[in-house]
C-alpha positions as YAML, in Angstrom:
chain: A
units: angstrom
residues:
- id: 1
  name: UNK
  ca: [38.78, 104.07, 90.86]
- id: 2
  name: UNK
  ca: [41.59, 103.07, 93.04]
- id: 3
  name: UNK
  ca: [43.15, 105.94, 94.43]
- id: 4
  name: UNK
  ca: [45.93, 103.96, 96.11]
- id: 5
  name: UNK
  ca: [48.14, 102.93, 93.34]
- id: 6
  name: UNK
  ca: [48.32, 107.10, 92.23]
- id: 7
  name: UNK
  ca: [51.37, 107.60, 95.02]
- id: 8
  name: UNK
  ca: [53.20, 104.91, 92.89]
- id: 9
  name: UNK
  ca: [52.49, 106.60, 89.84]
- id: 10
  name: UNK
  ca: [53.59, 109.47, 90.91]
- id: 11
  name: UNK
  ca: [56.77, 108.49, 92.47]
- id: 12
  name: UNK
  ca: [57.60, 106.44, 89.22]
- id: 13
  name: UNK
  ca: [57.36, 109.57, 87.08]
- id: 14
  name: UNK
  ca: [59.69, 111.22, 89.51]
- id: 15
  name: UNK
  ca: [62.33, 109.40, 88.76]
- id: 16
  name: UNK
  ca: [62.14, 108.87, 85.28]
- id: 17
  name: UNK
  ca: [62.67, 112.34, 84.79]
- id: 18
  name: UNK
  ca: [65.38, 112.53, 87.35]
- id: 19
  name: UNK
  ca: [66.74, 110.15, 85.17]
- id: 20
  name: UNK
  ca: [65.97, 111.56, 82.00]
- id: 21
  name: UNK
  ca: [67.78, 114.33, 82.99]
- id: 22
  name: UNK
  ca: [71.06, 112.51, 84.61]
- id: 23
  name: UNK
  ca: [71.67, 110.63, 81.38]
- id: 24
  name: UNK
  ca: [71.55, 114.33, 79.61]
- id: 25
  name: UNK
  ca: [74.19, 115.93, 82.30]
- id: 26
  name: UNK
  ca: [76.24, 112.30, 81.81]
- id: 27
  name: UNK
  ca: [78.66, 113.75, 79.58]
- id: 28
  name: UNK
  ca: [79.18, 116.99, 81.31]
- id: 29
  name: UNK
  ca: [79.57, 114.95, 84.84]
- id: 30
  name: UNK
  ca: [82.38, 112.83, 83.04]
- id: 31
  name: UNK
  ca: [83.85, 115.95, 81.58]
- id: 32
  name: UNK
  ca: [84.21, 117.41, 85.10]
- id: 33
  name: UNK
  ca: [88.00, 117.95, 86.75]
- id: 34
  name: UNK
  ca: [87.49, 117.24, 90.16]
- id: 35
  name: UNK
  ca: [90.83, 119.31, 90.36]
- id: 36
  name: UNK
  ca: [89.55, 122.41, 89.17]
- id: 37
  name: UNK
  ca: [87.29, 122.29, 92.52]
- id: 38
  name: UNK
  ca: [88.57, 125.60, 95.24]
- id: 39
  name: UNK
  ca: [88.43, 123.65, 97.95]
- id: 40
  name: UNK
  ca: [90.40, 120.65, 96.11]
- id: 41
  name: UNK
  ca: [93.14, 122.52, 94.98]
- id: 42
  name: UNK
  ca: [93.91, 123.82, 98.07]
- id: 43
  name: UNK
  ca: [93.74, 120.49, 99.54]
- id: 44
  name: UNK
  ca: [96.49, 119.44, 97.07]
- id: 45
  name: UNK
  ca: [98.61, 122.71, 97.51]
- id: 46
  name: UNK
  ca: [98.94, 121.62, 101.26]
- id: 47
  name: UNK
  ca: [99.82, 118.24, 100.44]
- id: 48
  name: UNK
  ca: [102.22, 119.06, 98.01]
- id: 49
  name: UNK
  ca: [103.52, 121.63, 100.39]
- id: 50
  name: UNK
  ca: [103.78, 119.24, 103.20]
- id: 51
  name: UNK
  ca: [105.78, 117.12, 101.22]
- id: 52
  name: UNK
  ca: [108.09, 119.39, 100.17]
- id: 53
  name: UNK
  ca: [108.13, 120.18, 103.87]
- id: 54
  name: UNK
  ca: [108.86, 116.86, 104.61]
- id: 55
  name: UNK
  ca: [111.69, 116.22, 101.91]
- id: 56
  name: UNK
  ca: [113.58, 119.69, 102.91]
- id: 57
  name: UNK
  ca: [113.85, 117.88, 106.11]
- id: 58
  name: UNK
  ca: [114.90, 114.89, 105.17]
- id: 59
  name: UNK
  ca: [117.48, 116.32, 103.17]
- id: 60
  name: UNK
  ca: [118.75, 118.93, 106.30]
- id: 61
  name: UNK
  ca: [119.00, 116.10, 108.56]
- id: 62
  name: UNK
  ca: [120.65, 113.77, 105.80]
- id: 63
  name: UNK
  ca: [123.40, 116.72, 105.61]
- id: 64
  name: UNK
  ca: [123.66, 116.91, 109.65]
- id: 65
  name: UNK
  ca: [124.15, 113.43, 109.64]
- id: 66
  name: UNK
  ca: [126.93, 113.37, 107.02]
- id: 67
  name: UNK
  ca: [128.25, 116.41, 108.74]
- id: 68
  name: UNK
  ca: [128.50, 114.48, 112.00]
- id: 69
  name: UNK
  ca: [129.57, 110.99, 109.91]
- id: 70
  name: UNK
  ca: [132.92, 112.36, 108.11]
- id: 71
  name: UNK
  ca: [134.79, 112.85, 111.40]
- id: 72
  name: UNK
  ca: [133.93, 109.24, 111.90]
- id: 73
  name: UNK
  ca: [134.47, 108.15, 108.62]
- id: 74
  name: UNK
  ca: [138.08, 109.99, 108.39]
- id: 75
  name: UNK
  ca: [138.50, 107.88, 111.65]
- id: 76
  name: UNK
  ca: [137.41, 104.96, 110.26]
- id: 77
  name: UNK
  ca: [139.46, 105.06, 107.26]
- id: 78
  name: UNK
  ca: [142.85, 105.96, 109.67]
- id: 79
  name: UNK
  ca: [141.57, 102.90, 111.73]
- id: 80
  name: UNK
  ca: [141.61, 100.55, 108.60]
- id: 81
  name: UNK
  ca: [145.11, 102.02, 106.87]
- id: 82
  name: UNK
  ca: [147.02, 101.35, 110.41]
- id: 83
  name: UNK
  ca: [145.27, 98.17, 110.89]
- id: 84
  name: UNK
  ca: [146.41, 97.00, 107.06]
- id: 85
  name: UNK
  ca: [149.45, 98.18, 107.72]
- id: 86
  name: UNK
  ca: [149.56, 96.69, 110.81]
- id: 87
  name: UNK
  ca: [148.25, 93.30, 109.06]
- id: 88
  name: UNK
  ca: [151.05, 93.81, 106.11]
- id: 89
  name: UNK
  ca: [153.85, 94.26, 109.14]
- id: 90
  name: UNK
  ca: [152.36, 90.86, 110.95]
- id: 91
  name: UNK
  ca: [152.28, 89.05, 107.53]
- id: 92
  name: UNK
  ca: [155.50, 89.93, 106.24]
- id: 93
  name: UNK
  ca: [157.38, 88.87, 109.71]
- id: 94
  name: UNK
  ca: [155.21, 85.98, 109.84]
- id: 95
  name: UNK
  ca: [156.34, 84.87, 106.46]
- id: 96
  name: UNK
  ca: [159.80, 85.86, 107.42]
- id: 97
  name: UNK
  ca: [159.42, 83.18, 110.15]
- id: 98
  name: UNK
  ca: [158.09, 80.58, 107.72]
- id: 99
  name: UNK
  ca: [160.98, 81.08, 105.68]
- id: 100
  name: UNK
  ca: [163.61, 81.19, 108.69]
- id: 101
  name: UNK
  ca: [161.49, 77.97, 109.35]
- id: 102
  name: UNK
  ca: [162.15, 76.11, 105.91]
- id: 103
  name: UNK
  ca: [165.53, 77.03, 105.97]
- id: 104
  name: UNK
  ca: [166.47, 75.73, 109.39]
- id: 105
  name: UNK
  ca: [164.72, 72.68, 109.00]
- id: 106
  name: UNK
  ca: [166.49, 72.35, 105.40]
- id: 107
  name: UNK
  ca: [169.62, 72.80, 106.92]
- id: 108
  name: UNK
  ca: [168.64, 70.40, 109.88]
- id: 109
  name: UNK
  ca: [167.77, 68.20, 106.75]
- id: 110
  name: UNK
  ca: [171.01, 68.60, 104.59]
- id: 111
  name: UNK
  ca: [173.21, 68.04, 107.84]
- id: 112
  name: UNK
  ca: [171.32, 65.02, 108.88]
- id: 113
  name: UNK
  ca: [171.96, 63.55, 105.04]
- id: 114
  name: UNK
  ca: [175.26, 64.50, 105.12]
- id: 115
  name: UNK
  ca: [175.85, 62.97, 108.13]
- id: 116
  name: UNK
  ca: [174.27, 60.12, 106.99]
- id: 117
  name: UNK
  ca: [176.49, 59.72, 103.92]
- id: 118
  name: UNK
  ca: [179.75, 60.53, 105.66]
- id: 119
  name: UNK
  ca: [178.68, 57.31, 108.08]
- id: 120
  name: UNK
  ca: [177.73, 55.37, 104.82]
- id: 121
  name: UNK
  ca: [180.71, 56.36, 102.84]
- id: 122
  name: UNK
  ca: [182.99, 54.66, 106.31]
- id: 123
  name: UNK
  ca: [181.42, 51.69, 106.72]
- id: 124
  name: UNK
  ca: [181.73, 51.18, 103.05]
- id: 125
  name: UNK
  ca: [185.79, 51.74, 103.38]
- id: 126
  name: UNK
  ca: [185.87, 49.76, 106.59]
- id: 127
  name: UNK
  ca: [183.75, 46.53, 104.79]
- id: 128
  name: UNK
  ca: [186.39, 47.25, 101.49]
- id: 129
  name: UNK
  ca: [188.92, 46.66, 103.46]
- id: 130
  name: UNK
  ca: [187.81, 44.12, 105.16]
- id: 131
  name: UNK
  ca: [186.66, 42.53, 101.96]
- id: 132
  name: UNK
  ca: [183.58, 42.23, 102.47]
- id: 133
  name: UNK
  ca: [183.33, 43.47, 98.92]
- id: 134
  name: UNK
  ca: [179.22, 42.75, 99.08]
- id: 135
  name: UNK
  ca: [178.62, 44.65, 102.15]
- id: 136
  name: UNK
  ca: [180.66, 48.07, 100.69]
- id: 137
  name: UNK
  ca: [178.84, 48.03, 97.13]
- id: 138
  name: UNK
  ca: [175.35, 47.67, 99.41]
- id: 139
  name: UNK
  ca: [177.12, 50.64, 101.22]
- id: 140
  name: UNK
  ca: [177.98, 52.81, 98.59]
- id: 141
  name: UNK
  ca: [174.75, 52.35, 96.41]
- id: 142
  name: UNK
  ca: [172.87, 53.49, 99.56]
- id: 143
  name: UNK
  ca: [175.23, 56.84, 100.02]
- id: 144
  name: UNK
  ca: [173.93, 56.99, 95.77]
- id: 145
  name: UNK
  ca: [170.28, 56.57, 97.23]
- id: 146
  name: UNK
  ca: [171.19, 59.16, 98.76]
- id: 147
  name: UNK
  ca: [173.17, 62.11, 96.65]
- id: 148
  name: UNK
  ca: [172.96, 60.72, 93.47]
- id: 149
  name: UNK
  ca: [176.07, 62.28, 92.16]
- id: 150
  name: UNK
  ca: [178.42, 61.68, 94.87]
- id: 151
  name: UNK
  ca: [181.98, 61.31, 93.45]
- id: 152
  name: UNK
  ca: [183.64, 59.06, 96.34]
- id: 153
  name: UNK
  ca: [180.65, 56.98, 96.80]
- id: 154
  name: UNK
  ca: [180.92, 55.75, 92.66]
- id: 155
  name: UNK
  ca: [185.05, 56.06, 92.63]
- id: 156
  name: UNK
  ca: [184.05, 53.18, 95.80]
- id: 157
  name: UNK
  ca: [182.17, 51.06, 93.48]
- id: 158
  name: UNK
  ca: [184.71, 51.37, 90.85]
- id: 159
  name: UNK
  ca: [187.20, 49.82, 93.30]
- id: 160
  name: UNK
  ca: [184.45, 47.39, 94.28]
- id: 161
  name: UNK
  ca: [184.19, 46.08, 91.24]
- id: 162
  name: UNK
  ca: [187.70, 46.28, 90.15]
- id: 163
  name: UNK
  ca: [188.34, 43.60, 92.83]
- id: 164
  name: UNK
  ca: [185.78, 41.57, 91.91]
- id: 165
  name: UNK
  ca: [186.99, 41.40, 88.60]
- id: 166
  name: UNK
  ca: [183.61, 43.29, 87.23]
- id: 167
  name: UNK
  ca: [186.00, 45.32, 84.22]
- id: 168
  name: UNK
  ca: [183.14, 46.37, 82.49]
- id: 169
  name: UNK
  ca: [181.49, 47.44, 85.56]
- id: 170
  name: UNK
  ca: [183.86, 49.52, 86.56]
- id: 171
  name: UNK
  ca: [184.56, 51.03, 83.37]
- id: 172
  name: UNK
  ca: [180.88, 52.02, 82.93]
- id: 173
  name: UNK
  ca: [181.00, 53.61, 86.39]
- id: 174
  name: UNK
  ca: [184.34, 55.65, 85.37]
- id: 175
  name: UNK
  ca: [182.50, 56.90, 82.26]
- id: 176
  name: UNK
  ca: [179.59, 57.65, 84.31]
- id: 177
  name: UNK
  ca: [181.67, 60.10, 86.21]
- id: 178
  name: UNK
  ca: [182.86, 61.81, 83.07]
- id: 179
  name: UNK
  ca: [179.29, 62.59, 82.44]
- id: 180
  name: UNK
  ca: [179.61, 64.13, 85.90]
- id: 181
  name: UNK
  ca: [182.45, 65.66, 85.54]
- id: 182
  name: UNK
  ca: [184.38, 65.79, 81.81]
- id: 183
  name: UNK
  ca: [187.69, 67.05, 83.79]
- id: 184
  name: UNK
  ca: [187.91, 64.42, 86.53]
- id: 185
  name: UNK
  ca: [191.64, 63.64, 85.78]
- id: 186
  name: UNK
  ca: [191.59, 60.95, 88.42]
- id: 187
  name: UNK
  ca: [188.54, 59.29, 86.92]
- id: 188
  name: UNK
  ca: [190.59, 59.77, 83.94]
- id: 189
  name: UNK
  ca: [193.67, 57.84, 85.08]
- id: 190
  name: UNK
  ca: [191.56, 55.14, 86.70]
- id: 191
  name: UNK
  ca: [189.94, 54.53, 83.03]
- id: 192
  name: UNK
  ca: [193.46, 53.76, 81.73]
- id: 193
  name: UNK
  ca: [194.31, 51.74, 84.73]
- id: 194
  name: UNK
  ca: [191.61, 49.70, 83.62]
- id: 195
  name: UNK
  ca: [192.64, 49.17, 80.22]
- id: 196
  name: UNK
  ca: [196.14, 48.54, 81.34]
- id: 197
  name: UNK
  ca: [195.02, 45.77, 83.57]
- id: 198
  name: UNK
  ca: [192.73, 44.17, 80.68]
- id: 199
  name: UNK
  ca: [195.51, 44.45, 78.23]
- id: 200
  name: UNK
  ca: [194.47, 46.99, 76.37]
- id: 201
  name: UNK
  ca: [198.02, 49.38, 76.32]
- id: 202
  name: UNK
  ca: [197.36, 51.92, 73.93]
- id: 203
  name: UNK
  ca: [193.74, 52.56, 75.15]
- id: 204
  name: UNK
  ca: [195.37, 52.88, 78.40]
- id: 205
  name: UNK
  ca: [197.95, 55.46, 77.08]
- id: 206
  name: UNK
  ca: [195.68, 57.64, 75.47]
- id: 207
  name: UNK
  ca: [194.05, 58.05, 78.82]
- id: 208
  name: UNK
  ca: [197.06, 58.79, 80.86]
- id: 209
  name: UNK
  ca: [197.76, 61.56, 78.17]
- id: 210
  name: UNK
  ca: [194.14, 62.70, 78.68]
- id: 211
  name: UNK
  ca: [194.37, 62.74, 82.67]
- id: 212
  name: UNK
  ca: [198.32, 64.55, 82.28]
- id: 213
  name: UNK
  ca: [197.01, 67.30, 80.46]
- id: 214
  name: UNK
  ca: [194.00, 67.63, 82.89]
- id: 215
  name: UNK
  ca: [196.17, 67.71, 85.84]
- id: 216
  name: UNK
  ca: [200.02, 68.08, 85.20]
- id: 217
  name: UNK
  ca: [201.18, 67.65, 88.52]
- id: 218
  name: UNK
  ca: [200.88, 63.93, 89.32]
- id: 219
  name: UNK
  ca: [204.68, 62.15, 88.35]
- id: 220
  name: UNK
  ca: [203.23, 58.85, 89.07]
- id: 221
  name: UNK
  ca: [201.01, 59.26, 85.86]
- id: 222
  name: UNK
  ca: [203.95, 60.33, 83.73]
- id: 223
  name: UNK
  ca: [205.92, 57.68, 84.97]
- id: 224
  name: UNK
  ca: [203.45, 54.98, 84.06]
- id: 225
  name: UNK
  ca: [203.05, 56.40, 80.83]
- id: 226
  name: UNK
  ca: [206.57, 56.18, 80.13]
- id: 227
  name: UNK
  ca: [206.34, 52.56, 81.46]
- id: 228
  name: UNK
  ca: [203.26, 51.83, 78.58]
- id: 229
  name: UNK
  ca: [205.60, 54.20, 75.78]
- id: 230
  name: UNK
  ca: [208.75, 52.19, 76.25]
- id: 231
  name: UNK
  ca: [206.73, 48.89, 76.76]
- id: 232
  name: UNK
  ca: [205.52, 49.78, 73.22]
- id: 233
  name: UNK
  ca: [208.97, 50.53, 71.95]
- id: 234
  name: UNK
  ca: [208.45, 54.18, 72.02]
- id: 235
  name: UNK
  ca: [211.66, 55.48, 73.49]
- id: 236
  name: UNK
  ca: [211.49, 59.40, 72.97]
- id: 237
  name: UNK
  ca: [208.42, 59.73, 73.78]
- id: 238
  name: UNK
  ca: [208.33, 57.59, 76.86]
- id: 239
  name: UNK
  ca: [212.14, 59.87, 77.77]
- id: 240
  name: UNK
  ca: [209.50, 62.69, 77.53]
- id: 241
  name: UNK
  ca: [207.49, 61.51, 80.21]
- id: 242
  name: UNK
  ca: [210.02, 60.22, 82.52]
- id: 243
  name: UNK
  ca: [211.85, 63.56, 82.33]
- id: 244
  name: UNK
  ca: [208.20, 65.25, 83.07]
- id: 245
  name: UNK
  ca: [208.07, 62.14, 86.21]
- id: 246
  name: UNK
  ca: [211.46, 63.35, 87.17]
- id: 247
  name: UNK
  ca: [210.86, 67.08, 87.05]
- id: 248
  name: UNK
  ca: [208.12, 66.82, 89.40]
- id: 249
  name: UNK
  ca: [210.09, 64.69, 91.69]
- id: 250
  name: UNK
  ca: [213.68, 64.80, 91.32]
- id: 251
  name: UNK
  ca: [214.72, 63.18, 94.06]
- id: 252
  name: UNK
  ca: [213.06, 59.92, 92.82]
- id: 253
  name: UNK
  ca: [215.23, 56.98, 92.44]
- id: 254
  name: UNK
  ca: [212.67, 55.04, 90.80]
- id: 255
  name: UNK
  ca: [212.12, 57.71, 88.33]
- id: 256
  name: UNK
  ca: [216.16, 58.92, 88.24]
- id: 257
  name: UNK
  ca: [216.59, 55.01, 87.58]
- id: 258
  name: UNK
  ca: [214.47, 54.77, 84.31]
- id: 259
  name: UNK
  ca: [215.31, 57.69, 83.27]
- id: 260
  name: UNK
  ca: [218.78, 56.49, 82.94]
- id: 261
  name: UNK
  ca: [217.25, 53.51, 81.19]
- id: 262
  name: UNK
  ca: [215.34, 55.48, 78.77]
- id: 263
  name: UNK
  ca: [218.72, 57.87, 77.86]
- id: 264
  name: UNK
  ca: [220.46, 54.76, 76.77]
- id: 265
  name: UNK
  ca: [217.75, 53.38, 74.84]
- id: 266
  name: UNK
  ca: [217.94, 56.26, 72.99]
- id: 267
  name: UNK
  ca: [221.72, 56.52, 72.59]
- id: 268
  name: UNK
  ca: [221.74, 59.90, 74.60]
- id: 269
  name: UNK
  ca: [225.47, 59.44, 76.04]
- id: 270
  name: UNK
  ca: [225.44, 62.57, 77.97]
- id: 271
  name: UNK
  ca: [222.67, 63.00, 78.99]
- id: 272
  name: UNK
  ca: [222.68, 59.07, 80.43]
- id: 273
  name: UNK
  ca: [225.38, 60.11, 82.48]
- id: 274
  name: UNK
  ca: [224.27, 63.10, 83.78]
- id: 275
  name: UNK
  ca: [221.03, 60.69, 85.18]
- id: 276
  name: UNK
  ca: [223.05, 58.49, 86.57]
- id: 277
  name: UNK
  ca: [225.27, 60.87, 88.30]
- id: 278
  name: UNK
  ca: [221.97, 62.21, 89.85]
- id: 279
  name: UNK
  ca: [220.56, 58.66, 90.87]
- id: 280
  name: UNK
  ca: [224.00, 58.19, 92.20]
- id: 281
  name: UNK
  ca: [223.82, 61.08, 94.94]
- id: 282
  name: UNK
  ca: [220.17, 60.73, 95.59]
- id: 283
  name: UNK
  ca: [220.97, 56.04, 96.09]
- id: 284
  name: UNK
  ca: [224.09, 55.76, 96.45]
- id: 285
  name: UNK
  ca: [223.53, 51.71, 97.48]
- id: 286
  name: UNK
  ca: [221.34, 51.17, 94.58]
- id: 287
  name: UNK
  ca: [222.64, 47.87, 92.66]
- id: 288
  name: UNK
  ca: [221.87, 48.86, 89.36]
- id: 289
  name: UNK
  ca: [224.75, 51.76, 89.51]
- id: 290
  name: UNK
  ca: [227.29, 49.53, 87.96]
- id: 291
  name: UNK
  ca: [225.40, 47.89, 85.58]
- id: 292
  name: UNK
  ca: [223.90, 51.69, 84.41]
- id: 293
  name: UNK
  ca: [227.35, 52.65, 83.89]
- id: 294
  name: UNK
  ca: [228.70, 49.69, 82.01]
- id: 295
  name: UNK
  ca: [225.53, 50.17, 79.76]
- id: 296
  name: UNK
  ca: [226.41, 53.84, 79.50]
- id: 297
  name: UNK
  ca: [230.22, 53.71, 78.85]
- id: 298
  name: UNK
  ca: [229.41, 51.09, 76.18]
- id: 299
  name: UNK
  ca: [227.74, 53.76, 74.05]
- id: 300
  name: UNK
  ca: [229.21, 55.57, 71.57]
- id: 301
  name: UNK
  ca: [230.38, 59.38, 72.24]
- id: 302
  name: UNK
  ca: [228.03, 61.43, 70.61]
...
């Protein structure tokens, strides 16, 4: 018999009931709360203690840091509403300068184009009357380039083209300046110059009536009127507008002498005397006195 092999044996039956009996105590071993251990639970009371420890502080020093902070912060805050304040002041004179800026330089602008016209505006009278007729309209359209409703630069090209014989030109122009300006009497008068000049008479009446009841105060535009009326055979109406000529200027011989005319067209015995007694003082060398008052003592007494 070989008594070697009965160690083995024996240490192979040792643990099979060591392990018989662990897989028996298995289930209680797994059922086993390591927590429930003394010394494990006291363990975890002094962690849990130490980190209450710990948070306490945390939070103390978190609260003697703000305590120490709001002085700064107050600070801080004063800091930042004087320095927008401060900004705001800086931005608002800064903008002030921008706009004192814009508006010297505008006005540097305005003056410099209103020099410019005024310059344009001369040379265009001084080529006119020249007549260099081409030169002025280059003129005046330029001055246009430049304020595009500038009255005296377009009243220039109406004359322009007046003396070149442009009618239709011109007329356009005039009613161009209407559009401008519907109570430009002198726009208005120069329209029934026109027509007057192309032949057109009562065209050119109605517009002296339109430019005498824009502006009543001109007797040279009565007077023509008259003229047109009695050219048309109008008598009492053109004796209306002389007598408005003559009211304006009374000291007129020009407009004493037809309205002496115009009284004996009409027959107006009196009243044809009284005229020529007036054109008598005011021209007493005037050569048409005695042929006025032959005319006038040849009409019947009224």
């Amino acid at each position: 018999m070989n008594y070697a092999v009965i160690p083995f044996f024996l240490v192979v039956a040792s643990l099979a009931v060591i392990l018989v009996i662990v897989i028996r105590k298995l289930p209680q071993l797994t059922l086993l709360n390591v927590g429930t251990i003394p010394e494990v639970k006291e363990e975890k009371k002094k962690v849990e203690l130490f980190k209450k420890r710990v948070a306490d502080k945390a939070r103390r020093m978190r609260s003697v840091r703000l305590e120490r902070l709001v002085p700064l912060l107050v600070k801080w805050k004063s800091w930042q509403r004087a320095f927008r304040q401060y900004a705001g002041r800086i931005e608002q004179r800064l903008q002030r300068e921008r706009e004192r800026g814009k508006r010297i330089l505008n006005s540097a602008e305005r003056a410099g184009r209103q020099e410019q016209l005024r310059n344009l505006l001369s040379e265009a009278a001084a080529a006119f009357a020249a007549g260099n007729l081409a030169a002025a309209e280059e003129k005046l359209i330029s001055a246009i380039r430049l304020d595009a409703k500038n009255v005296d630069a377009y009243r220039g090209l109406v004359d322009v083209y007046f003396k070149l014989g442009n009618l239709k030109e011109a007329q356009e122009t005039c009613l161009f300046l209407l559009q401008l300006n519907p109570h430009d009497d002198v726009t208005m008068a120069r329209l029934a110059e026109l027509a007057e000049h192309d032949g057109r008479l009562e065209e050119a009446i109605d517009y002296y009536e339109k430019a005498v009841l824009l502006n009543d105060h001109v007797a040279s535009r009565f007077f023509r009127l008259g003229e047109l009326l009695e050219k048309l055979g109008q008598h009492a109406t053109a004796l209306e507008a002389v007598k408005q000529a003559v009211d304006i200027e009374p000291q007129n011989p020009k407009y004493l002498d037809m309205l002496v005319e115009t009284r004996i067209m009409v027959g107006d015995k009196d009243m044809a005397e009284q005229g020529y007694q007036q054109l008598r003082m005011v021209n007493p060398e005037n050569q048409k006195l005695a042929i006025l008052k032959d005319k006038i003592d040849g009409l019947s007494p009224p």
